[in-house]
Amino acid sequence: MKPDFKKINIDFESYSKKVIIKTIIVSIILVIFAFIILFIKLLSFNFAIQNENIQKNSQIINYQIDFISKHVVSLKNSFLSFKHLDSHYKYNQHFSHKDAFNRYVYNSPNIGTFISLYSPMTSFLDEFSALEHLSVMIKNFQKIDYVLWTYYYSKNKFVYVHPFIENPLTYKFSEKSYSGDILENTVTTNKPYISTIYDDLITKKKVFALTVPIFKERIFQGTFALDIDLEKLFQSVAKLNVNNKHINLFLVDRKNQHYSLENRDRNTDWFVYSEHSKIKLGYNYKNFHVYNTQKIVDGIVLVSTFSIIDILKNSLLDPNLIYFVFVLVLFYLFIFFFYYRYIKPQHAILIGVLEYLDSRKDTKESKMNAITKEVYRVFKYLVSEFSVKIKIDNDIRHSKETIEYFIKSSHIEKNFGYMINPAFNFSGDYVRIFDLENELKIFFVADVSGKGVGAMILVNHIDIFFNFNLKSIHSLESFENILNEFNKYMVIKNINCNFISFKAIAVCNKRNEISIINAGAPNLFYTDYNSIVHEIKSTDSFTPIGINSTEEYKFSRLQVTNKIKFLISTTDGILEQKNKTGIFYQNSFLDALRFSMSLQSIDEMIKFIWQDFFSFIENYENQYDDFTLLMIRMEE
């Protein structure tokens, strides 16, 4: 039936479009996957930074507040000491007056501002003199930029403020001041107290107060208080977090009043005050916020938070993701350009060539255009070459299967085993085991010169020769005679100067004897019962088969001083193999051999050494000679 080339063309275009669509879908999945990885990475990074930030920031703030608290306590102790010293103090009347609220005011730039509700300063000179003595100490402490005001509220209804207030009328001191949150808590609890966050009426700044009560013989005397400027207090915190764009820090007091330390434009109303002595991780699912909280002082917590939505936005705008998408777009543009510029026109040409081939118009080749004619010729050549290659590959595959059927590449029994792994399609190594009379075995290991098909044919020739003379092999002498005959035959027939290096190892466990013929293959080892590896070098050496027709091969008795546990024979393909750095495998082979002695079976030992060999060369393509390993267990 004649092919429908129009349908072939449509199917090709449909297939091309499907491939492009699938590629785009896979790429979109890759972009989404890359985005998820970036998001998770950025999210975990922010978790770590957030936890580290709240630890460092809370430590800094706690240190500053502790420093202030110690100073207030020292003021309290010094005040009590000075109060006893100058009970008959006289003060400068020049700074004293009565204001519009009928309050007694003493206002000195050096000492500070005193405001009394009912009595002049002369009514309580002991407190006045003590505070004047402390004014130098307070002035030095006032140099700390986050200390805004220092107060002393007396039970005698007067207040002392430092630094002095230029216009005392702006300071709202009255009876109501003693019923406020700060003084009430200080008097009733008899311990330091931290106020909630409030606005200072004079400076209009956000502050909180730290107060320490003064008691004498359990009787309340007054209260020292400091107003802490939050903006100044947290300047060091802001500097510490300048590079953390996603994390927001803010304070929350017991009345759920919020004060942002860095970005006051961000909404923090979603957080509700809760106090914990340790750092606590939390989530606000409604607003997609992750936060950590840490108590700074009683009634105030520090909150470190970031928005998951911000992390998503920053992940989408991440330069790495944008660059990845940009490269993908360029890749698609290149694919589309290549398809429409080269593939589609060539496809049309190919369809034209197929039509000519189908209509058998070889004689009308002159009517084709120049491009189609050239493609037609190349196509015919490729078809013929491809057909030849398929035939060769099939021949090689069938040949390997046939050879494997007759000449096994591996054989394992309880007391012996071998493995041959060719470097190329065909092996030039050969192993044969002969069972003779009186429990005598001969292990024949050969290495043929050359590689590939030629070496395979010679190996097959050895096997045929042994099979033809198998009935004649019944003793060591008969085996020697067969070898000598085969050597003479090979010298006569050896047109290509091939030769066969071999080892013949005769083992008789009954008499505990080992005899060897070594012809150009000296790689023979044994291990004792302490798993120590020894190399056998004392055997007589003969020339390989196929070189000297007068060579007479004879077994020589093996003499060793140690009791043998295993005999190991290899070809040069193992010991002379190099890795990429040019190091020979020989030392690694001896190490692998020692370790294999701890395994249970010969099969496990051979497989372990092969795996070690493969890891040494890293790739099958790096093997340049056949791997052949024979192991024989000697009976005790």
XYZ file of C-alpha atoms in Angstrom:
636
model
C 0.000 0.000 0.000
C 1.317 3.412 -0.950
C 2.269 5.610 2.038
C 0.133 8.700 2.685
C 2.872 11.343 2.789
C 0.395 14.121 3.486
C -0.727 12.310 6.622
C 2.924 11.685 7.573
C 3.591 15.412 7.291
C 0.536 16.284 9.429
C 1.488 13.660 12.020
C 5.027 15.038 12.197
C 3.800 18.593 12.801
C 1.323 17.343 15.410
C 4.051 15.381 17.140
C 6.399 18.408 17.114
C 3.714 20.600 18.676
C 3.037 18.002 21.374
C 6.749 17.830 22.201
C 6.931 21.636 22.470
C 3.798 21.785 24.663
C 5.135 19.043 26.957
C 8.470 20.846 27.168
C 6.718 24.080 28.160
C 4.651 22.260 30.801
C 7.772 20.621 32.245
C 9.536 23.992 32.295
C 6.598 25.651 34.084
C 6.722 22.849 36.660
C 10.466 23.484 37.036
C 9.822 27.214 37.564
C 7.174 26.440 40.201
C 9.531 23.965 41.852
C 12.351 26.551 41.854
C 9.944 29.114 43.353
C 8.927 26.684 46.121
C 12.585 25.963 46.928
C 13.388 29.693 47.072
C 10.315 30.345 49.228
C 11.176 27.564 51.696
C 14.806 28.697 51.800
C 13.832 32.333 52.429
C 11.203 31.287 54.980
C 13.645 29.129 56.966
C 16.246 31.910 56.770
C 13.738 34.391 58.222
C 12.799 31.949 60.986
C 16.448 31.723 62.025
C 17.043 35.493 61.736
C 13.854 36.245 63.659
C 14.853 33.985 66.554
C 18.386 35.406 66.594
C 17.067 38.993 66.440
C 14.717 38.719 69.368
C 17.462 37.146 71.485
C 19.990 39.894 70.683
C 17.492 42.747 70.886
C 15.984 41.597 74.179
C 19.477 41.242 75.638
C 20.370 44.811 74.600
C 17.124 46.284 75.930
C 17.323 44.303 79.177
C 20.886 45.471 79.695
C 19.873 49.119 79.226
C 16.879 48.839 81.565
C 18.945 46.977 84.187
C 21.518 49.750 84.018
C 18.815 52.379 84.591
C 17.236 50.364 87.426
C 20.537 50.111 89.263
C 20.968 53.880 88.938
C 17.508 54.565 90.374
C 18.242 52.269 93.311
C 21.520 54.128 93.927
C 19.567 57.420 93.847
C 17.189 56.034 96.445
C 20.002 54.940 98.790
C 21.896 58.222 98.383
C 18.706 60.212 99.006
C 18.118 58.507 102.352
C 21.729 59.178 103.380
C 21.650 62.896 102.433
C 18.281 63.412 104.126
C 19.843 62.667 107.508
C 22.789 65.033 106.999
C 21.193 68.426 106.277
C 17.986 68.736 108.168
C 18.510 72.544 108.722
C 19.244 73.457 105.141
C 18.617 77.018 103.874
C 17.889 77.568 100.217
C 18.018 80.518 97.765
C 14.736 82.436 97.834
C 15.583 84.016 94.435
C 14.336 80.918 92.535
C 11.077 80.620 94.478
C 7.648 81.917 93.394
C 3.962 81.062 93.225
C 2.459 80.182 89.823
C -0.988 80.732 88.282
C -2.244 77.412 89.736
C -1.402 78.676 93.262
C 1.469 76.155 93.469
C 4.829 76.865 95.139
C 7.568 76.644 92.500
C 11.334 76.584 92.955
C 12.977 76.568 89.499
C 16.777 76.443 89.204
C 18.625 75.637 85.938
C 21.359 73.844 87.885
C 19.280 71.929 90.402
C 15.933 71.359 88.648
C 12.279 72.210 89.191
C 10.366 71.815 92.516
C 6.584 72.173 92.513
C 4.640 71.978 95.805
C 0.856 71.894 96.009
C 0.297 73.329 99.512
C 3.489 74.306 101.353
C 6.658 76.208 100.442
C 9.974 74.366 100.238
C 10.939 75.495 103.732
C 8.402 73.020 105.120
C 10.506 70.024 103.987
C 14.104 71.222 103.797
C 15.491 67.781 104.605
C 14.111 66.344 101.329
C 14.966 69.509 99.413
C 18.584 69.526 100.579
C 18.996 65.818 99.802
C 17.707 66.338 96.266
C 19.981 69.355 95.754
C 22.959 67.239 96.805
C 21.823 64.541 94.348
C 21.344 67.006 91.474
C 24.972 66.594 90.347
C 24.569 62.805 90.278
C 21.241 63.130 88.434
C 22.744 65.613 85.957
C 25.532 63.169 85.042
C 23.048 60.356 84.650
C 20.844 62.612 82.529
C 23.591 62.568 79.891
C 22.337 59.132 78.859
C 20.339 60.053 75.774
C 17.389 57.723 76.383
C 16.734 59.111 79.925
C 14.203 61.890 79.292
C 13.130 63.014 82.820
C 14.061 62.172 86.417
C 11.302 62.627 89.040
C 10.882 62.487 92.780
C 7.276 62.399 94.071
C 7.129 63.158 97.782
C 4.402 62.067 100.189
C 4.387 65.782 101.185
C 2.673 66.606 97.878
C 5.578 68.060 95.990
C 7.471 66.881 92.954
C 11.074 67.337 91.873
C 11.862 67.223 88.108
C 15.259 67.202 86.394
C 16.236 68.797 84.057
C 14.421 71.984 85.026
C 11.235 72.940 83.191
C 11.462 76.359 81.543
C 7.710 76.926 81.907
C 6.422 75.002 84.974
C 2.838 75.788 83.945
C 3.168 73.155 81.219
C 3.747 70.475 83.849
C 0.348 69.161 85.036
C 1.101 68.288 88.667
C -1.897 68.060 90.996
C -3.665 65.820 93.528
C -4.720 63.596 90.610
C -1.054 62.760 90.002
C -1.042 60.686 93.212
C -3.999 58.618 92.098
C -2.451 57.707 88.755
C -1.290 54.276 87.573
C 2.396 54.828 88.399
C 2.243 56.081 91.990
C -0.627 53.853 93.059
C 1.163 50.683 91.987
C 4.446 51.851 93.503
C 2.953 52.647 96.915
C 0.787 49.544 97.196
C 3.301 46.932 95.945
C 6.453 48.399 97.558
C 8.589 47.270 94.602
C 9.875 48.741 91.317
C 7.195 49.239 88.705
C 7.183 49.646 84.919
C 4.363 51.768 83.554
C 2.480 51.301 80.326
C 3.546 53.277 77.223
C 2.215 56.854 77.158
C 2.829 60.266 75.512
C 4.967 62.777 77.411
C 2.940 66.031 77.542
C 5.973 68.338 77.352
C 8.101 66.677 74.644
C 5.241 64.759 72.885
C 7.422 61.640 72.810
C 6.481 58.021 73.490
C 7.840 56.993 76.894
C 7.406 54.540 79.730
C 8.284 55.168 83.387
C 10.462 53.099 85.699
C 9.700 53.825 89.404
C 11.304 52.793 92.711
C 9.468 53.508 96.023
C 11.202 54.872 99.134
C 10.091 53.527 102.506
C 11.480 54.352 105.931
C 10.485 52.040 108.758
C 7.668 50.703 106.505
C 6.295 54.233 106.020
C 6.085 55.554 102.456
C 8.324 58.593 101.889
C 8.198 59.103 98.165
C 8.989 57.669 94.735
C 11.856 58.078 92.301
C 10.819 57.758 88.629
C 12.547 57.952 85.251
C 10.864 58.572 81.903
C 12.551 56.459 79.197
C 12.491 57.834 75.640
C 11.563 54.792 73.497
C 12.900 56.267 70.258
C 16.340 56.872 71.816
C 16.323 53.594 73.729
C 15.887 51.552 70.572
C 18.297 53.376 68.264
C 20.878 50.618 68.868
C 18.223 47.989 68.078
C 17.351 49.738 64.812
C 21.048 49.759 63.807
C 21.304 46.051 64.567
C 18.323 45.209 62.340
C 19.031 47.568 59.455
C 19.717 44.680 57.011
C 16.672 42.594 57.992
C 14.087 44.068 55.620
C 11.353 41.483 56.234
C 11.367 41.476 60.047
C 9.446 44.062 62.082
C 10.052 44.754 65.800
C 7.548 46.379 68.147
C 6.704 46.640 71.849
C 3.350 45.802 73.428
C 2.411 46.736 77.016
C -0.140 45.216 79.390
C -2.828 47.563 78.051
C -2.156 46.249 74.513
C -0.585 49.534 73.387
C 1.839 49.038 70.489
C 5.040 50.863 69.711
C 6.960 49.967 66.522
C 10.722 50.215 66.814
C 11.483 50.424 63.097
C 8.603 50.684 60.617
C 5.659 52.570 62.089
C 3.679 52.251 58.843
C 3.160 48.527 59.353
C -0.059 47.361 60.995
C 0.569 45.525 64.296
C -2.975 45.586 65.709
C -3.383 41.866 64.980
C -1.133 41.023 67.960
C -2.736 40.753 71.437
C -0.563 41.139 74.548
C 0.498 37.963 76.355
C 3.479 37.658 78.673
C 5.978 34.767 78.694
C 9.287 34.520 80.527
C 10.887 32.626 77.610
C 10.879 33.195 73.865
C 7.640 31.867 72.354
C 6.946 31.172 68.677
C 3.450 31.940 67.387
C 1.361 32.252 64.223
C -1.415 34.603 63.193
C -3.221 32.689 60.460
C -5.709 35.451 59.671
C -2.979 37.955 58.736
C -0.327 35.364 57.680
C 2.189 36.519 60.303
C 4.855 34.512 62.119
C 6.110 36.022 65.380
C 8.359 35.488 68.396
C 7.661 37.167 71.746
C 10.009 37.830 74.666
C 9.247 39.572 77.964
C 11.492 42.628 78.417
C 10.221 43.778 81.816
C 7.021 43.164 83.765
C 4.157 44.354 81.624
C 6.082 44.888 78.342
C 6.968 42.290 75.675
C 9.145 42.572 72.571
C 7.622 41.101 69.383
C 9.661 40.096 66.308
C 7.478 39.275 63.295
C 7.452 38.822 59.534
C 4.683 38.380 56.969
C 4.479 35.198 54.887
C 2.888 37.260 52.093
C 6.012 39.468 52.012
C 8.166 36.355 51.741
C 6.042 35.117 48.817
C 6.395 38.462 47.042
C 10.151 38.551 47.585
C 10.466 34.945 46.377
C 8.664 35.885 43.142
C 10.980 38.871 42.693
C 14.123 36.945 43.616
C 16.919 37.660 41.056
C 17.794 33.956 40.806
C 14.220 33.035 39.843
C 13.981 35.914 37.355
C 17.293 34.855 35.790
C 16.067 31.228 35.591
C 12.847 32.292 33.816
C 14.849 34.578 31.505
C 17.139 31.701 30.471
C 14.101 29.449 29.844
C 12.495 32.109 27.625
C 15.707 32.437 25.620
C 15.835 28.650 25.324
C 12.280 28.538 23.924
C 12.990 31.338 21.489
C 16.007 29.408 20.271
C 13.932 26.189 19.893
C 11.180 27.977 17.935
C 13.712 29.718 15.714
C 15.591 26.463 15.085
C 12.366 24.569 14.337
C 10.903 27.056 11.867
C 14.274 27.973 10.301
C 15.825 24.520 9.903
C 13.735 21.517 10.978
C 10.490 22.323 9.162
C 12.160 23.089 5.772
C 14.338 19.973 6.038
C 11.261 17.954 6.927
C 9.615 19.084 3.694
C 12.732 18.060 1.763
C 12.755 14.642 3.460
C 9.102 14.069 2.565
C 9.963 14.889 -1.051
C 12.848 12.396 -1.034
C 10.601 9.689 0.444
C 8.072 10.312 -2.326
C 10.794 9.864 -4.930
C 12.014 6.703 -3.239
C 8.492 5.315 -3.062
C 7.805 6.008 -6.734
C 11.180 4.401 -7.692
C 12.219 7.426 -9.748
C 15.977 6.768 -9.520
C 16.344 7.402 -13.262
C 14.647 10.816 -12.976
C 17.077 12.152 -10.353
C 18.057 14.956 -12.741
C 14.581 16.489 -12.332
C 15.106 17.108 -8.586
C 16.266 20.478 -7.311
C 19.859 20.693 -6.062
C 19.078 20.425 -2.332
C 16.601 17.536 -2.692
C 19.010 15.665 -4.992
C 21.864 15.909 -2.447
C 19.623 14.853 0.430
C 18.381 11.949 -1.677
C 21.933 10.673 -2.271
C 22.918 11.067 1.382
C 19.728 9.321 2.444
C 20.451 6.325 0.201
C 24.005 6.127 1.559
C 22.846 6.304 5.189
C 20.229 3.612 4.616
C 22.844 1.260 3.153
C 25.387 2.015 5.928
C 22.747 1.633 8.628
C 21.714 -1.728 7.209
C 25.336 -2.928 7.261
C 25.751 -1.752 10.877
C 22.603 -3.581 11.946
C 23.919 -6.778 10.357
C 27.299 -6.413 12.096
C 25.672 -5.728 15.486
C 23.415 -8.759 15.083
C 26.395 -10.938 14.132
C 28.334 -9.745 17.206
C 25.358 -10.354 19.508
C 24.758 -13.867 18.182
C 28.479 -14.652 18.323
C 28.668 -13.566 21.979
C 25.632 -15.689 22.853
C 27.106 -18.723 21.067
C 30.545 -18.373 22.708
C 28.956 -17.846 26.142
C 27.007 -21.069 25.635
C 30.143 -23.142 24.952
C 32.774 -21.177 26.929
C 31.394 -19.945 30.245
C 32.551 -16.529 31.498
C 31.999 -17.548 35.131
C 31.685 -20.701 37.178
C 31.313 -21.030 40.969
C 31.517 -24.122 43.180
C 32.108 -24.582 46.904
C 35.942 -24.802 46.731
C 36.749 -22.897 43.554
C 35.374 -20.349 41.143
C 36.357 -17.934 38.385
C 35.039 -14.850 36.593
C 35.939 -13.358 33.176
C 34.748 -9.865 32.282
C 35.888 -8.758 28.801
C 37.076 -5.212 28.170
C 35.409 -5.228 24.732
C 32.769 -7.362 23.021
C 34.895 -10.528 23.094
C 37.322 -11.842 25.668
C 40.897 -12.928 24.988
C 41.101 -14.759 28.359
C 40.254 -18.407 28.900
C 39.730 -20.637 31.971
C 39.261 -24.417 31.860
C 39.074 -26.914 34.764
C 40.000 -30.590 34.260
C 38.956 -33.294 36.744
C 41.550 -36.097 36.699
C 41.969 -39.326 38.613
C 42.769 -39.524 42.364
C 40.963 -36.228 43.140
C 43.421 -34.286 40.970
C 42.268 -31.046 39.338
C 44.062 -28.890 36.761
C 43.092 -25.217 36.533
C 44.177 -23.793 33.178
C 44.211 -19.952 32.891
C 45.247 -18.435 29.522
C 45.644 -14.922 28.108
C 45.684 -14.638 24.313
C 47.631 -11.871 22.643
C 45.566 -9.358 20.703
C 41.994 -8.229 21.270
C 38.526 -8.393 19.802
C 37.358 -10.942 17.268
C 40.871 -12.295 16.544
C 41.501 -13.054 20.233
C 38.051 -14.631 20.512
C 38.746 -16.969 17.584
C 42.040 -18.067 19.154
C 40.314 -18.689 22.520
C 37.724 -20.772 20.720
C 40.559 -22.664 19.014
C 42.061 -23.546 22.437
C 38.727 -24.843 23.659
C 38.189 -26.954 20.531
C 41.664 -28.480 20.873
C 41.068 -29.401 24.514
C 37.642 -30.874 23.727
C 39.117 -32.952 20.892
C 41.810 -34.365 23.222
C 39.751 -34.477 26.411
C 39.722 -38.284 26.682
C 43.522 -38.345 26.498
C 43.904 -36.125 29.590
C 43.960 -38.355 32.691
C 47.224 -37.405 34.454
C 49.769 -34.601 34.705
C 52.016 -36.286 32.126
C 49.197 -36.657 29.607
C 48.246 -32.977 30.117
C 51.887 -31.992 29.510
C 51.910 -34.014 26.253
C 48.709 -32.327 25.018
C 50.203 -28.872 25.779
C 53.367 -29.722 23.863
C 51.364 -30.939 20.868
C 49.207 -27.819 20.931
C 52.343 -25.624 21.091
C 53.860 -27.293 17.996
C 50.546 -26.954 16.173
C 50.323 -23.239 17.058
C 53.921 -22.533 15.936
C 53.145 -24.040 12.532
C 49.758 -22.298 12.136
C 50.746 -18.996 13.787
C 50.592 -16.728 10.726
C 49.779 -13.545 12.680
C 52.436 -14.198 15.365
C 49.825 -14.688 18.104
C 50.889 -16.375 21.327
C 49.167 -17.699 24.443
C 50.428 -16.943 27.952
C 49.056 -19.400 30.502
C 49.255 -20.945 33.952
C 48.349 -24.564 34.626
C 47.765 -25.237 38.345
C 47.469 -28.879 39.387
C 45.912 -29.331 42.844
C 45.586 -32.618 44.691
C 43.855 -32.091 48.033
C 44.197 -35.765 48.844
C 48.019 -35.551 48.961
C 48.016 -31.790 49.725
C 50.237 -31.156 46.644
C 50.326 -28.219 44.216
C 52.179 -28.224 40.882
C 52.434 -25.373 38.397
C 53.368 -24.624 34.792
C 53.975 -20.924 34.308
C 54.307 -19.714 30.722
C 54.522 -15.930 30.679
C 51.760 -15.430 33.298
C 53.426 -14.979 36.703
C 50.486 -13.419 38.603
C 49.871 -16.070 41.247
C 49.125 -15.470 44.946
C 48.154 -17.443 48.013
C 46.831 -16.571 51.488
C 47.638 -18.340 54.736
C 45.271 -18.922 57.647
C 46.185 -15.495 59.094
C 44.749 -13.842 55.919
C 48.234 -12.654 54.893
C 48.704 -12.445 51.098
C 51.890 -13.890 49.536
C 53.003 -13.737 45.894
C 54.473 -16.922 44.358
C 57.654 -16.138 42.402
C 59.702 -19.334 42.672
C 58.142 -21.421 39.867
C 60.052 -22.145 36.621
C 59.008 -20.002 33.652
C 58.355 -21.244 30.120
C 57.765 -19.339 26.888
C 54.118 -18.846 25.875
C 52.423 -21.220 23.443
C 52.993 -20.445 19.763
C 56.595 -19.141 19.945
C 59.088 -22.018 20.384
C 58.221 -25.445 18.914
C 60.939 -27.200 20.973
C 59.572 -25.965 24.318
C 58.790 -28.847 26.691
C 56.205 -27.888 29.344
C 56.668 -29.648 32.696
C 54.858 -29.271 36.034
C 57.056 -28.149 38.912
C 56.178 -28.812 42.529
C 55.255 -25.666 44.473
C 57.271 -25.141 47.640
C 55.841 -22.792 50.292
C 56.657 -22.398 53.985
C 53.139 -21.444 55.149
C 49.980 -23.513 55.090
C 47.864 -22.400 52.119
C 44.182 -21.456 52.562
C 43.443 -19.922 49.127
C 45.233 -19.924 45.756
C 44.507 -16.844 43.597
C 45.392 -16.492 39.921
C 44.866 -13.382 37.769
C 45.726 -12.188 34.290
C 47.581 -8.917 33.683
C 44.266 -7.169 32.940
C 43.686 -6.788 36.708
C 47.079 -5.820 38.104
C 48.134 -3.567 35.180
C 44.839 -1.645 35.008
C 45.247 2.108 35.661
C 42.726 4.682 36.860
C 42.371 8.237 35.539
C 45.311 9.442 37.655
C 47.659 6.757 36.255
C 47.827 4.619 39.434
C 48.001 0.831 38.974
C 45.342 -1.349 40.604
C 47.876 -3.842 42.064
C 48.060 -2.362 45.603
C 44.299 -1.871 45.752
C 43.855 -5.469 44.574
C 45.946 -6.791 47.476
C 43.915 -4.721 49.951
C 40.637 -5.961 48.453
C 41.937 -9.522 48.549
C 42.779 -9.250 52.261
C 39.335 -7.885 53.055
C 37.575 -10.577 50.981
C 39.066 -13.246 53.268
C 36.437 -12.271 55.875
C 33.564 -13.201 53.513
C 31.799 -16.552 53.618
C 31.810 -17.886 50.071
C 34.048 -17.735 46.995
C 31.149 -16.192 45.061
C 31.003 -13.268 47.530
C 34.792 -12.864 47.452
C 34.974 -12.695 43.640
C 32.038 -10.266 43.422
C 33.580 -8.027 46.093
C 36.911 -7.814 44.227
C 35.082 -7.092 40.930
C 33.077 -4.257 42.561
C 36.260 -2.828 44.072
C 37.939 -3.017 40.630
C 34.971 -1.254 39.004
C 34.950 1.549 41.625
C 38.702 1.967 40.994
C 38.278 2.491 37.221
C 34.954 4.414 37.763
C 33.461 3.365 34.399
C 33.337 0.281 32.144
C 34.721 2.377 29.290
C 37.979 2.862 31.262
C 38.684 -0.906 31.301
C 41.261 -1.608 28.565
C 42.073 -5.292 29.228
C 40.075 -8.371 30.268
C 39.369 -9.010 33.953
C 40.011 -12.669 34.877
C 40.133 -13.954 38.473
C 40.430 -17.574 39.672
C 40.152 -18.529 43.372
C 40.809 -22.033 44.799
C 40.103 -23.028 48.410
C 42.530 -25.610 49.783
C 41.007 -28.250 52.070
C 42.426 -28.530 55.591
